[in-house]
Short mmCIF file of C-alpha atoms and ligand atoms in Angstrom, two decimals:
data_model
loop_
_atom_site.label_atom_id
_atom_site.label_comp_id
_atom_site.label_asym_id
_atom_site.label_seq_id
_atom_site.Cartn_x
_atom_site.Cartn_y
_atom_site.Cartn_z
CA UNK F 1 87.17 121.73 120.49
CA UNK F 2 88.26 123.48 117.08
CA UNK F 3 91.32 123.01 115.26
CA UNK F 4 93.75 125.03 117.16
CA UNK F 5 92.66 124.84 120.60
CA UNK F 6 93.07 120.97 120.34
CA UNK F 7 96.48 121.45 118.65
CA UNK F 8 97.67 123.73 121.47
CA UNK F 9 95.97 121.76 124.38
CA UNK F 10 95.40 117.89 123.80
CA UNK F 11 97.82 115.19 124.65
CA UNK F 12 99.83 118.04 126.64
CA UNK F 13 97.87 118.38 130.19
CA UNK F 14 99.64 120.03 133.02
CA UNK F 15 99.99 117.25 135.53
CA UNK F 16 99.05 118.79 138.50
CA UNK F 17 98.62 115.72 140.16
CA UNK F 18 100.43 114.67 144.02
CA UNK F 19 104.21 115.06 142.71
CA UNK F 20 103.57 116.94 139.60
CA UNK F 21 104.59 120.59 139.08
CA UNK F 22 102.03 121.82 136.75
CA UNK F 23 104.68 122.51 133.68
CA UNK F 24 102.43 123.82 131.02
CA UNK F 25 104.60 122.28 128.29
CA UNK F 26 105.79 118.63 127.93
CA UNK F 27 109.29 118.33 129.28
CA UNK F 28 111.99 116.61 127.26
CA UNK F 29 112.15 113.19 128.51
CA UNK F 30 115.69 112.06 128.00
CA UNK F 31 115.92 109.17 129.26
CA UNK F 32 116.93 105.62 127.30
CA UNK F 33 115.40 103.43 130.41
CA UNK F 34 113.41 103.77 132.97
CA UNK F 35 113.81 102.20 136.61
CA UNK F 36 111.26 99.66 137.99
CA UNK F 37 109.75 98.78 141.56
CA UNK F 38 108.86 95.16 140.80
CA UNK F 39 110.82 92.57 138.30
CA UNK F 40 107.56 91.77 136.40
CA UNK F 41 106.37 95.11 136.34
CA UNK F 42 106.99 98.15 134.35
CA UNK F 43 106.71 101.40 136.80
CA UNK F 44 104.43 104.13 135.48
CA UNK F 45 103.94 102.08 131.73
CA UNK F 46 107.48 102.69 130.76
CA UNK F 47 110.69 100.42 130.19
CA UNK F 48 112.95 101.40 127.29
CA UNK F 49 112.77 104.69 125.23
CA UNK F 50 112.19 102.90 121.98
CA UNK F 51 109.19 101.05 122.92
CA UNK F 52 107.61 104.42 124.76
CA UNK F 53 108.97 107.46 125.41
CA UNK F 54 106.66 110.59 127.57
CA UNK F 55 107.60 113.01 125.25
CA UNK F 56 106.33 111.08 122.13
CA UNK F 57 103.87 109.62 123.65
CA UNK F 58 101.89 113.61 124.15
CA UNK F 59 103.24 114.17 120.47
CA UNK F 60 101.35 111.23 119.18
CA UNK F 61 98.14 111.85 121.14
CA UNK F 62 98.17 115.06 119.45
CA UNK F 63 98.83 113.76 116.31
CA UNK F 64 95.80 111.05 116.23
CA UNK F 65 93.37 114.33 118.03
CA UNK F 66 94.59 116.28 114.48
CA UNK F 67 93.77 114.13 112.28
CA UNK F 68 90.58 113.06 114.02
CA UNK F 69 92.04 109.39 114.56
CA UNK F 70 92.34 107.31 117.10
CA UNK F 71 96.00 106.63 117.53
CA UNK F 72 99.16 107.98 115.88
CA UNK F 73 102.38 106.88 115.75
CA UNK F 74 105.82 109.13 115.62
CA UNK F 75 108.80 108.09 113.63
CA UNK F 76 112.16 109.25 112.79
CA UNK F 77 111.45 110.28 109.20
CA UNK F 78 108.52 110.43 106.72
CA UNK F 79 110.61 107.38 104.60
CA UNK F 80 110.65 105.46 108.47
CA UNK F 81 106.95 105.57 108.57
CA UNK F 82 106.49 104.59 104.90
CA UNK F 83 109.06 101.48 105.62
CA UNK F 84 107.61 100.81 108.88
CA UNK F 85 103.45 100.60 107.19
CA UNK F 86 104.89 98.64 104.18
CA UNK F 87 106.60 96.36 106.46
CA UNK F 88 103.57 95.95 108.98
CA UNK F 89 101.09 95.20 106.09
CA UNK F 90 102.84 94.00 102.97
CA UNK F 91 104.75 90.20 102.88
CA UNK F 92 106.30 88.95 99.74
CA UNK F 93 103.90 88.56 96.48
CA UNK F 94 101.30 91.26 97.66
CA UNK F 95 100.82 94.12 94.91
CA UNK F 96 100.38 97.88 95.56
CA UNK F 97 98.53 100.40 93.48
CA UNK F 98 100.27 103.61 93.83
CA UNK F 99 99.66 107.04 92.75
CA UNK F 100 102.03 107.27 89.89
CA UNK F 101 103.24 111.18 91.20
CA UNK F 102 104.85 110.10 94.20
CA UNK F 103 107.80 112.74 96.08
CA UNK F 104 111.03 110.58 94.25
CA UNK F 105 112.12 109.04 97.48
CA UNK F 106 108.60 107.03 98.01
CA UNK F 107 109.44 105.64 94.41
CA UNK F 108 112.98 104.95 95.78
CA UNK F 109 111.92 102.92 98.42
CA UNK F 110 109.27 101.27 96.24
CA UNK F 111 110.85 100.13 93.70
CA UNK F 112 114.92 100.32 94.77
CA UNK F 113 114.25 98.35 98.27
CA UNK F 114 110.80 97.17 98.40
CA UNK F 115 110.50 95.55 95.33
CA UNK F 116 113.91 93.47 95.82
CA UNK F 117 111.97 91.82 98.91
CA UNK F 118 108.73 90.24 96.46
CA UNK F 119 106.12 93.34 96.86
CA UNK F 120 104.91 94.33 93.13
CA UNK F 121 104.24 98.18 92.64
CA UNK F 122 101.68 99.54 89.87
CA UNK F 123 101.85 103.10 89.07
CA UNK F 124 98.42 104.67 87.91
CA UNK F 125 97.29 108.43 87.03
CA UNK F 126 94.89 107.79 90.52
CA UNK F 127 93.33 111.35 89.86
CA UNK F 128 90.61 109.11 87.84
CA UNK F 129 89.12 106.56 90.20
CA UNK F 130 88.99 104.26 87.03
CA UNK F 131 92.61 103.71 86.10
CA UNK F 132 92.68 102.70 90.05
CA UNK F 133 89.77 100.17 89.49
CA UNK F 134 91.06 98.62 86.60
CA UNK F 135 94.43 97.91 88.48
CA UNK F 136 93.41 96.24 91.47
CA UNK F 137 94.55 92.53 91.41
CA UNK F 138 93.57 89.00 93.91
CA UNK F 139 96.94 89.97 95.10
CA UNK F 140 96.18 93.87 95.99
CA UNK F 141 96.33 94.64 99.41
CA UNK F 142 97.38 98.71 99.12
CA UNK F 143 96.15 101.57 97.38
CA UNK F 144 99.02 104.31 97.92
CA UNK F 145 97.93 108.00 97.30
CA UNK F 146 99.61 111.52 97.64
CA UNK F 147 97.42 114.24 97.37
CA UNK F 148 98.08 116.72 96.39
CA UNK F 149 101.23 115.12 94.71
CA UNK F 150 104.67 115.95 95.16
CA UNK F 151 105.50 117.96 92.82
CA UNK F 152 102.85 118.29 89.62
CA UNK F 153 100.04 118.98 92.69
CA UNK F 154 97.54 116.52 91.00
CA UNK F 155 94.48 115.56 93.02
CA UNK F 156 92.88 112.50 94.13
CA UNK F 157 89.20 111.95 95.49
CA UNK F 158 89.76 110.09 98.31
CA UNK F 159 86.54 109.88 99.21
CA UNK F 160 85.54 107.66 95.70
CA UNK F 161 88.89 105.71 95.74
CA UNK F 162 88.21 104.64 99.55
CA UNK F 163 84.84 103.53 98.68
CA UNK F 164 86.12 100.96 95.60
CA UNK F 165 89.04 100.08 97.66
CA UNK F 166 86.22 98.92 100.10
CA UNK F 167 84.48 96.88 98.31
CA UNK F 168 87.92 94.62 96.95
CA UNK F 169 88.89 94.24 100.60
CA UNK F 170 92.17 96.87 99.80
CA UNK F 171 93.30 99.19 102.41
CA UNK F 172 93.65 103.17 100.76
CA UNK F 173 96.84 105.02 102.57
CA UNK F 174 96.94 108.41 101.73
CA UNK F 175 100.27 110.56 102.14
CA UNK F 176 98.99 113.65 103.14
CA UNK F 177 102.07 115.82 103.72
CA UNK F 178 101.19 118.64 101.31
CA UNK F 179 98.02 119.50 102.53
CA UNK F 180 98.74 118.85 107.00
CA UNK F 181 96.18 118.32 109.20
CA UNK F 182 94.66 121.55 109.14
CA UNK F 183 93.48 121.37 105.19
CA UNK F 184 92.92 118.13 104.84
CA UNK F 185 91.51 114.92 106.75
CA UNK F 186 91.48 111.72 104.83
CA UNK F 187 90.28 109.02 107.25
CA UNK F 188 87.08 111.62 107.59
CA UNK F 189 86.78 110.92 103.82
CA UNK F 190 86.95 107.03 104.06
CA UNK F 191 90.89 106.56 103.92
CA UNK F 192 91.91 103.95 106.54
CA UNK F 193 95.30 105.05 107.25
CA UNK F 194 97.48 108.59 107.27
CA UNK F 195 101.00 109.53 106.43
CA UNK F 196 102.40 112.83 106.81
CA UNK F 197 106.70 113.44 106.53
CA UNK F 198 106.29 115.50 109.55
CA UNK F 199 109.74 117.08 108.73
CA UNK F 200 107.50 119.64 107.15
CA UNK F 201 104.18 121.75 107.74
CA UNK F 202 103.69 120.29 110.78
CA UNK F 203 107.39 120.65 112.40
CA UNK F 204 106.95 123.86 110.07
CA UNK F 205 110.69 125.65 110.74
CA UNK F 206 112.80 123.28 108.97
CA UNK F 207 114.77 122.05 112.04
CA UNK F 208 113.38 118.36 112.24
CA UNK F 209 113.20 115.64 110.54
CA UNK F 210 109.99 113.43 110.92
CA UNK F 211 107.21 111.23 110.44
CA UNK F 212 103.63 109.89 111.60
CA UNK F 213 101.20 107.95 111.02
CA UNK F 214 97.78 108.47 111.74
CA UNK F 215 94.69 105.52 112.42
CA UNK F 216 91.73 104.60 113.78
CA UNK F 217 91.59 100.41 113.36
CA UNK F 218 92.89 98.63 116.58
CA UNK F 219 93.93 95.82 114.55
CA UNK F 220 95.77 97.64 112.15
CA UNK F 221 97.23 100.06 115.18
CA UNK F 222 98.73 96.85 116.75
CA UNK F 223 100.65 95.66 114.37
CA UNK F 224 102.25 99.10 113.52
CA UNK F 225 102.92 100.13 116.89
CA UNK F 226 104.51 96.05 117.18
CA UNK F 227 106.83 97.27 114.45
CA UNK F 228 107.53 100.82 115.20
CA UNK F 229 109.08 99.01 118.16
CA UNK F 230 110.30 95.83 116.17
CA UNK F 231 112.21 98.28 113.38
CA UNK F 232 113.06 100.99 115.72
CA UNK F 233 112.67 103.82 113.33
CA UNK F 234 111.92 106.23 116.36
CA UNK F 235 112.39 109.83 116.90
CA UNK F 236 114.43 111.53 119.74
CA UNK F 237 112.44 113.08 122.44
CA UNK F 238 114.14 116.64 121.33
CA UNK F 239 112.33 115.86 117.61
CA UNK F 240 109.10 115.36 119.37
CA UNK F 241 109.50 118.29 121.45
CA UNK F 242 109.96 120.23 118.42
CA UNK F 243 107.17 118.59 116.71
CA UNK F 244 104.63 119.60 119.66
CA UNK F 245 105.78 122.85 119.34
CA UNK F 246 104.83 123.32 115.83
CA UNK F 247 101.53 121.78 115.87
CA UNK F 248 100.64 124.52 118.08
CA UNK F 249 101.35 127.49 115.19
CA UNK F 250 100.27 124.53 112.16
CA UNK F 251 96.93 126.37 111.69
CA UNK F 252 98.14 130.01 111.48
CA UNK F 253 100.77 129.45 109.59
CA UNK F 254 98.51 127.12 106.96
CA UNK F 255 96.16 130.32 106.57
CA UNK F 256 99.56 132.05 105.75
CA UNK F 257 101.30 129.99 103.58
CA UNK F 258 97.99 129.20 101.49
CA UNK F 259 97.31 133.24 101.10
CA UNK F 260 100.96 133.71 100.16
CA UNK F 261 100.47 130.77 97.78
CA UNK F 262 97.44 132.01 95.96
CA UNK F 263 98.80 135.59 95.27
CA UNK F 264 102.28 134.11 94.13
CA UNK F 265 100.27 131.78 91.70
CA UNK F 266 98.14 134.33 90.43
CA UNK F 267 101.00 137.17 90.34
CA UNK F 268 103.23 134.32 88.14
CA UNK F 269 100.41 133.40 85.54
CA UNK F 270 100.30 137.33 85.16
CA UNK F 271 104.29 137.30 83.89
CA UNK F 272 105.36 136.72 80.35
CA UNK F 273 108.76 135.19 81.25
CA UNK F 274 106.43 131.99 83.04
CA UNK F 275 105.28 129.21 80.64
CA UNK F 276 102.97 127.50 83.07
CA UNK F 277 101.95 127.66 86.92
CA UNK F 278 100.03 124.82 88.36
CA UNK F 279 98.28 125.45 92.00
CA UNK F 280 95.23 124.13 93.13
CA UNK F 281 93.99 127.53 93.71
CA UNK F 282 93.79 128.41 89.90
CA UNK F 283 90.49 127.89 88.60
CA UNK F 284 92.56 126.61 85.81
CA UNK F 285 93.81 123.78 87.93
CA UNK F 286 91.67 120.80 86.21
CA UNK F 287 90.93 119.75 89.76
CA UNK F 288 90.19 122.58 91.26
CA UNK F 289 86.58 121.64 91.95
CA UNK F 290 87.88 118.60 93.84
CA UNK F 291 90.67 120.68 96.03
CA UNK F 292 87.59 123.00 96.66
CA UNK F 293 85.75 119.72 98.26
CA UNK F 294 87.81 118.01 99.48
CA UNK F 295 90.63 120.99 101.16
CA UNK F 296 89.41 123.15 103.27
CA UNK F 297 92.38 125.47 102.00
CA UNK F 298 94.67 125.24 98.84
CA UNK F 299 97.95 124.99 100.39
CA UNK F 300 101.67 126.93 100.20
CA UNK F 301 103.27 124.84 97.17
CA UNK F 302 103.44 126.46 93.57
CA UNK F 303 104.77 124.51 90.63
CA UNK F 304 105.46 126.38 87.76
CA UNK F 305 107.37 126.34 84.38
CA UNK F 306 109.79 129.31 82.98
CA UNK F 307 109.86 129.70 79.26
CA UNK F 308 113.76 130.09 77.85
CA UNK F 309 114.61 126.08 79.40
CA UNK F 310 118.50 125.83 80.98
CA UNK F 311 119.68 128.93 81.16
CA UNK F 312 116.82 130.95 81.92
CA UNK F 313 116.04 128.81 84.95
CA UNK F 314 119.24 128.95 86.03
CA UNK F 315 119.78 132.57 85.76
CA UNK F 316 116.41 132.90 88.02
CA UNK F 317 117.59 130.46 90.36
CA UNK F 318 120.87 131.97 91.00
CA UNK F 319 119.41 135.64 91.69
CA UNK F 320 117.02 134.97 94.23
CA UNK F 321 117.53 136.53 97.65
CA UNK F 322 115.02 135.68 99.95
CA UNK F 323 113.80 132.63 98.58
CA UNK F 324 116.62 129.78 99.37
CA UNK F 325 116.97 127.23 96.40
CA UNK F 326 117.17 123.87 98.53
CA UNK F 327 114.91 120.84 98.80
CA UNK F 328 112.21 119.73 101.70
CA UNK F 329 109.30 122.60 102.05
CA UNK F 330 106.22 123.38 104.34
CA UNK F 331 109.13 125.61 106.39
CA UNK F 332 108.25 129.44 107.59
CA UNK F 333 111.35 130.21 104.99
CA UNK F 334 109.98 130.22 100.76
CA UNK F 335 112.08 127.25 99.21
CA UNK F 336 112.66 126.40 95.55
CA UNK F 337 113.28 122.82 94.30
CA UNK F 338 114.13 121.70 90.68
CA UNK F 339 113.08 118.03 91.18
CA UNK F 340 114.36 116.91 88.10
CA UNK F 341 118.21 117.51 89.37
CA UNK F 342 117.13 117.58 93.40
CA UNK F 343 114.07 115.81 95.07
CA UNK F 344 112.76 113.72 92.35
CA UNK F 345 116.72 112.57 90.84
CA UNK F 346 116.11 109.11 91.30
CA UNK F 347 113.46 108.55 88.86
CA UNK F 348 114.42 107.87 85.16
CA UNK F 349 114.64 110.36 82.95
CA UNK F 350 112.18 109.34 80.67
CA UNK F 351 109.08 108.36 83.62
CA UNK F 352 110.26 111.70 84.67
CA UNK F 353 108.85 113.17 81.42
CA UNK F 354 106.19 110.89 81.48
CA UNK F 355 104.82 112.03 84.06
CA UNK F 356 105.50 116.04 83.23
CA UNK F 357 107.93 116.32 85.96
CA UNK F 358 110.21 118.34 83.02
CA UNK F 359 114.44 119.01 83.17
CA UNK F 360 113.17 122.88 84.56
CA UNK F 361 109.94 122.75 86.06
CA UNK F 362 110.51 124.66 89.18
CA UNK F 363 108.79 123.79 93.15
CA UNK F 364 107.92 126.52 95.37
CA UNK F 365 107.31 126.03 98.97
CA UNK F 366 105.88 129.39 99.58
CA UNK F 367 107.00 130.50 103.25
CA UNK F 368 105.21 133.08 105.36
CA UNK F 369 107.08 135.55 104.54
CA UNK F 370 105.50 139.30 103.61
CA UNK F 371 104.43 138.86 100.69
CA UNK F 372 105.47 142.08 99.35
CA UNK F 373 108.89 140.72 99.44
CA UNK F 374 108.00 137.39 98.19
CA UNK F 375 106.73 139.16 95.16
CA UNK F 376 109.96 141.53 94.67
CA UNK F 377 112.43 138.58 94.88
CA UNK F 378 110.63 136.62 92.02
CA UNK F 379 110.24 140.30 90.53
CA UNK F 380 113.78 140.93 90.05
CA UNK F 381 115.09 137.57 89.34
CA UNK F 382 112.46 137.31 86.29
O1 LIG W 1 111.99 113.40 104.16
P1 LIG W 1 111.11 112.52 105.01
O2 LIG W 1 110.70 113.14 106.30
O3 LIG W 1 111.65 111.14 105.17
O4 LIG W 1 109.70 112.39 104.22
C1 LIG W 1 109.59 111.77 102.98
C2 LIG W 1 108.43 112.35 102.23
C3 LIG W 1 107.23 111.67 102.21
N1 LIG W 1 106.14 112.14 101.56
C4 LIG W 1 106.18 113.32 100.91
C5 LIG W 1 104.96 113.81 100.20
C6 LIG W 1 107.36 114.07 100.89
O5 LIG W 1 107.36 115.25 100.24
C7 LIG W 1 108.52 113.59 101.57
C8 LIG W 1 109.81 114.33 101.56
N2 LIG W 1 109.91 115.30 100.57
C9 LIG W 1 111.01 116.12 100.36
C10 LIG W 1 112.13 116.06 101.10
C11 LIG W 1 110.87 117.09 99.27
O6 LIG W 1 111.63 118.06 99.17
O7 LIG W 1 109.96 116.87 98.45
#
């Protein structure tokens, strides 16, 4: 099966067997426990809601078929699945390599929680497979990517990194958030595990909060599904309802969001008033031959810069109409984000500038709106 017929069909079967009604859509299984027939013996494979739930169970068989992995596994937030991994395959004195443009609260957790617990954290510009090589330690046991990154949209080939990670016995996650399911497949390119914040493209209306995680190794699959249990970072059966239902839209409103995208990027680089727009989708991105291989679409974010600093981008900001300034994206609705004062706050000012992630660079999570009106709200606020 294609894309969308296995994100509208699998894991979500009518049961039409003796006692079932044939609903065409996975009910909302409520309840916390679930009754047995014998003392030793769960009845029907289920016991208590946080070990396995119905519901979640058909939202993470979808979410494994998506990603062409074996299993996934659903969790309360993006941040509970990045806990729960670190937890399952980190222990005190191991060292990560990490993509050094990380969405602020991955840093957060890396270096705010993680860190006071023994693991060791090396940031690295991962879009050349070098600086990654040259970090890995005896004590490496992660290679941590984002791609494309959250917020400067850098690029990773996760293909090369896999391959070095390989050969030093490292494990390559890649956070794949910005790009969903439907543009991008890392453990096809050599990754061994998946992370999406599911709270966005793939919930896709801004009305859940979520997480997965997406992999094919039974060993590795174990011990995460040991701790999803062990930590309890699970989501409610109404979250994976909603979830289910927005996998099934996830590839037409991808096509949407990445058209939208690529006009908006091309209409700002046309305006005087904009210093600098970065999208993947620019043949001036500097990886745009590597989003071209490696995406099978450019995505729906836009980062770009206004010239004029404070007041300018706060004058634009506060006359937008349709385009809502608030943080999260990958929602139908067009969002705007200053990460320096919003999603990316908890990095220090001056890794912030490091990095490029600038006092008034600005984030757009292009919605699917018409774009004519896209257009005429950043029109008229310019
Ligand atoms: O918000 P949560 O569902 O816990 O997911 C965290 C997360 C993980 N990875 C990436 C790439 C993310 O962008 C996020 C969350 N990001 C935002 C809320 C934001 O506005 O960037």
């Amino acid at each position: 099966m294609k894309f969308s017929t296995k994100a509208i069909h699998c894991g979500e079967e009518p049961n039409l067997k003796e006692g079932g009604c044939g609903d065409i859509v996975t009910p909302i299984h409520l309840a916390a426990t679930f009754a047995r027939k014998e003392i030793d013996k769960p009845t029907g494979g289920y016991e208590y809601a946080r070990t396995n739930n119905p519901t979640r169970n058909a939202l993470e068989k979808r979410l494994a078929v998506l990603e062409n992995a074996k299993y996934g596994l659903a969790f309360a937030s993006g941040l509970a699945a990045e806990t729960t991994l670190a937890l399952s395959l980190l222990k005190s004195g191991d060292h990560v390599v990490a993509f050094e443009d990380l969405y602020g609260g991955t840093r957060r957790l890396f270096d705010k929680t993680l860190a006071n617990f023994g693991l060791e954290f090396s940031y690295v510009d991962a879009s050349d497979v070098e600086n990654v090589k040259e970090e890995i330690k005896s004590n490496t046991r992660l290679i941590w990517l984002e791609t494309p990154t959250n917020p400067l949209l850098r690029l990773c080939d996760i293909e090369a990194i896999s391959k070095e990670a390989k050969q030093h016995g490292v494990l390559t996650v890649v956070d794949s958030t910005f790009a969903s399911p439907y543009l991008q497949n890392p453990l096809d390119l050599g990754a061994d595990i998946v992370l999406h914040s599911t709270t966005k493209y793939i919930g896709g209306h801004s009305d859940v909060v979520g997480g997965a995680i997406m992999i094919s190794n039974d060993e590795l699959y174990t011990k995460l599904k040991f701790n999803q249990n062990s930590l309890g970072g699970v989501p409610s059966p109404f979250d994976c309802f909603l979830l289910l239902r927005g996998t099934k839209t996830l590839a037409l409103r991808m096509e949407r969001h990445s058209q939208n995208a690529q006009k908006i990027a091309e209409y700002l680089s046309a305006q005087p008033q904009v210093e600098k727009v970065i999208y993947p989708g620019l043949k001036s991105h500097p990886q745009y031959k590597l989003a071209k291989k490696q995406m099978s679409g450019f995505g729906g974010m836009v980062t770009f810069i206004l010239k004029g600093g404070k007041p300018k981008t706060a004058d634009f900001l506060k006359r937008l109409n349709v385009i809502a300034l608030a943080e999260s994206l990958g929602g139908v609705e067009s969002l705007i984000n200053q990460p320096a004062v919003m999603t990316h706050a908890s990095l220090a000012k001056e890794e912030r500038e490091r990095l490029g992630v600038t006092d008034y660079l600005l984030r757009l999570s292009v919605g699917i709106e018409d774009y004519e009106d896209l257009q005429a709200d950043l029109d008229q606020a310019l």
